[in-house]
């Protein structure tokens, strides 16, 4: 029985360093993606709704998008959609854009879920050595292990909050873009009377 519990203890303590490294990588990814999101939102640019309004006002123009639309994230898809010759091609372009957008959303969703899980793992692993330090009267070991436990909890929750906020913002942007692209598809292939 001791061999079994010692083996489990070694496995769990061996997971602490990879857990902390993964947590720091998730934090770095979250901060990087958050910075990119803020830069995108502060960049001014044009909204997907403005794209739909322009297309409707341009009477289903097949020309290039105006200069102001360079900052639009779905610009390439919008241009390909405007140039599409058939409804099937337009539907294919929309479906591909939705798949790409879903991958982005899944990445932020994973970040929101993975951060708290890694934080919890990083909290529970040092509790064993901390309790051993308490039992043996080694307050230095106790305080060191408790510091690791609380720090990983806080960082894990922070990663989860960043992931959740990024997910919510990206979801809003993606829905607005897909709505504008679907509007363009309807106006182009079904005529302005249905728009």
Coordinates of C-alpha atoms in Angstrom, one line a residue:
X1 CA 0.0 0.0 0.0
X2 CA 2.8 2.4 0.8
X3 CA 4.4 1.7 -2.6
X4 CA 1.1 2.7 -4.3
X5 CA 0.7 5.9 -2.3
X6 CA 4.3 6.9 -2.7
X7 CA 4.0 6.3 -6.5
X8 CA 0.9 8.5 -6.6
X9 CA 2.7 11.2 -4.5
X10 CA 5.6 11.2 -6.9
X11 CA 3.4 11.5 -9.9
X12 CA 1.4 14.4 -8.5
X13 CA 4.5 16.3 -7.3
X14 CA 6.1 15.7 -10.7
X15 CA 3.1 17.4 -12.3
X16 CA 3.6 20.7 -10.4
X17 CA 6.3 22.2 -12.7
X18 CA 4.5 21.3 -16.0
X19 CA 1.3 22.7 -14.5
X20 CA 3.0 26.0 -13.6
X21 CA 4.6 26.2 -17.0
X22 CA 1.3 25.5 -18.8
X23 CA -0.4 28.2 -16.6
X24 CA 2.2 30.8 -17.5
X25 CA 1.9 29.9 -21.2
X26 CA -1.9 30.3 -21.0
X27 CA -1.4 33.7 -19.2
X28 CA 1.0 34.8 -21.9
X29 CA -1.4 33.7 -24.7
X30 CA -4.3 35.5 -22.9
X31 CA -2.4 38.7 -22.5
X32 CA -1.1 38.6 -26.1
X33 CA -4.6 37.9 -27.5
X34 CA -6.1 40.6 -25.2
X35 CA -3.6 43.1 -26.5
X36 CA -4.4 42.2 -30.1
X37 CA -8.1 42.5 -29.3
X38 CA -7.7 45.9 -27.8
X39 CA -5.6 47.1 -30.7
X40 CA -8.3 45.9 -33.1
X41 CA -11.0 47.6 -31.2
X42 CA -9.0 50.9 -30.8
X43 CA -7.9 50.9 -34.4
X44 CA -11.2 52.5 -35.3
X45 CA -11.8 50.7 -38.5
X46 CA -15.3 50.1 -39.7
X47 CA -18.1 48.0 -38.3
X48 CA -19.6 45.0 -40.1
X49 CA -22.9 46.9 -40.1
X50 CA -21.3 49.7 -42.1
X51 CA -20.2 47.0 -44.6
X52 CA -23.8 45.8 -45.0
X53 CA -25.1 49.4 -45.4
X54 CA -22.4 50.2 -48.0
X55 CA -23.3 47.1 -50.0
X56 CA -27.0 47.9 -49.9
X57 CA -26.4 51.5 -50.9
X58 CA -24.1 50.5 -53.7
X59 CA -26.9 48.5 -55.3
X60 CA -25.2 45.2 -55.2
X61 CA -21.9 46.5 -56.5
X62 CA -19.4 44.0 -57.7
X63 CA -16.6 46.5 -57.3
X64 CA -13.8 46.6 -54.7
X65 CA -14.6 47.7 -51.2
X66 CA -14.1 51.4 -50.4
X67 CA -10.8 52.5 -48.8
X68 CA -12.2 52.8 -45.4
X69 CA -12.9 49.1 -45.2
X70 CA -9.2 48.1 -45.0
X71 CA -9.4 47.6 -41.3
X72 CA -12.3 45.2 -41.5
X73 CA -11.5 41.7 -40.2
X74 CA -13.8 40.0 -42.7
X75 CA -12.7 42.1 -45.6
X76 CA -11.2 39.3 -47.7
X77 CA -14.3 37.2 -47.3
X78 CA -16.5 40.2 -48.1
X79 CA -14.6 40.9 -51.3
X80 CA -14.8 37.2 -52.3
X81 CA -18.5 37.2 -51.5
X82 CA -19.1 40.3 -53.6
X83 CA -17.2 38.7 -56.5
X84 CA -18.9 35.3 -56.2
X85 CA -20.7 34.2 -59.3
X86 CA -23.0 31.7 -57.7
X87 CA -25.0 31.2 -54.5
X88 CA -23.2 27.9 -53.9
X89 CA -19.8 29.6 -54.0
X90 CA -21.1 32.3 -51.6
X91 CA -22.5 29.7 -49.3
X92 CA -19.1 27.9 -49.3
X93 CA -17.3 31.1 -48.5
X94 CA -19.6 31.8 -45.6
X95 CA -19.3 28.3 -44.2
X96 CA -15.5 28.5 -44.3
X97 CA -15.6 31.8 -42.5
X98 CA -17.8 30.3 -39.8
X99 CA -15.5 27.4 -39.4
X100 CA -12.5 29.8 -39.0
X101 CA -14.4 32.0 -36.5
X102 CA -15.5 28.9 -34.5
X103 CA -11.8 27.8 -34.2
X104 CA -10.9 31.3 -32.8
X105 CA -13.8 31.1 -30.4
X106 CA -12.8 27.6 -29.3
X107 CA -9.3 28.8 -28.5
X108 CA -10.7 31.5 -26.2
X109 CA -13.2 29.0 -24.7
X110 CA -10.3 26.6 -23.9
X111 CA -8.4 29.4 -22.2
X112 CA -11.4 30.3 -20.1
X113 CA -11.7 26.6 -18.9
X114 CA -8.1 25.6 -18.8
X115 CA -6.9 28.5 -16.6
X116 CA -9.1 27.6 -13.5
X117 CA -8.4 23.9 -13.9
X118 CA -4.6 24.5 -14.0
X119 CA -4.9 26.8 -11.1
X120 CA -6.8 24.2 -9.1
X121 CA -4.2 21.5 -9.9
X122 CA -1.4 24.0 -8.9
X123 CA -3.3 24.6 -5.7
X124 CA -3.8 21.0 -4.7
X125 CA -0.4 19.6 -5.4
X126 CA 1.6 21.8 -3.0
X127 CA -1.0 21.2 -0.2
X128 CA 0.6 17.7 0.5
X129 CA 4.1 19.1 1.2
X130 CA 2.5 22.1 3.1
X131 CA 0.7 19.7 5.4
X132 CA 3.9 17.7 5.9
X133 CA 5.6 20.9 6.9
X134 CA 2.8 21.8 9.3
X135 CA 3.0 18.3 10.9
X136 CA 6.8 18.5 11.3
X137 CA 6.8 22.1 12.5
X138 CA 8.7 23.3 9.4
X139 CA 7.0 26.7 8.9
X140 CA 9.3 27.7 6.0
X141 CA 8.2 24.7 4.0
X142 CA 4.6 25.4 5.0
X143 CA 4.7 29.0 3.9
X144 CA 6.6 28.3 0.7
X145 CA 4.1 25.6 -0.4
X146 CA 1.1 27.7 0.6
X147 CA 2.5 30.6 -1.4
X148 CA 2.7 28.4 -4.5
X149 CA -0.8 27.1 -3.9
X150 CA -2.4 30.6 -3.6
X151 CA -0.4 32.1 -6.4
X152 CA -1.4 29.4 -8.9
X153 CA -5.0 29.8 -7.8
X154 CA -4.9 33.5 -8.5
X155 CA -3.1 33.2 -11.8
X156 CA -5.5 30.4 -12.9
X157 CA -8.5 32.5 -12.2
X158 CA -7.0 35.5 -13.9
X159 CA -6.4 33.3 -17.0
X160 CA -10.0 32.2 -16.9
X161 CA -11.3 35.7 -16.6
X162 CA -9.2 36.9 -19.6
X163 CA -10.3 33.9 -21.6
X164 CA -14.0 34.5 -20.8
X165 CA -13.8 38.2 -21.7
X166 CA -12.0 37.5 -24.9
X167 CA -14.5 34.8 -25.8
X168 CA -17.4 37.2 -25.2
X169 CA -15.9 40.0 -27.2
X170 CA -14.9 37.8 -30.1
X171 CA -18.3 36.2 -30.1
X172 CA -19.9 39.6 -30.5
X173 CA -17.6 40.5 -33.3
X174 CA -18.0 37.2 -35.1
X175 CA -21.8 37.4 -35.0
X176 CA -21.8 40.9 -36.4
X177 CA -19.4 39.9 -39.2
X178 CA -21.4 36.8 -40.1
X179 CA -24.6 38.8 -40.0
X180 CA -23.2 41.4 -42.4
X181 CA -21.8 38.7 -44.7
X182 CA -25.1 36.9 -44.8
X183 CA -26.9 40.1 -45.6
X184 CA -24.5 40.7 -48.5
X185 CA -25.2 37.2 -49.8
X186 CA -29.0 37.7 -49.6
X187 CA -28.9 41.0 -51.3
X188 CA -26.6 39.8 -54.0
X189 CA -28.4 36.6 -54.9
X190 CA -31.9 37.2 -53.8
X191 CA -32.2 40.9 -54.8
X192 CA -32.7 44.0 -52.8
X193 CA -36.5 43.4 -52.4
X194 CA -35.8 40.7 -49.8
X195 CA -33.2 42.7 -47.9

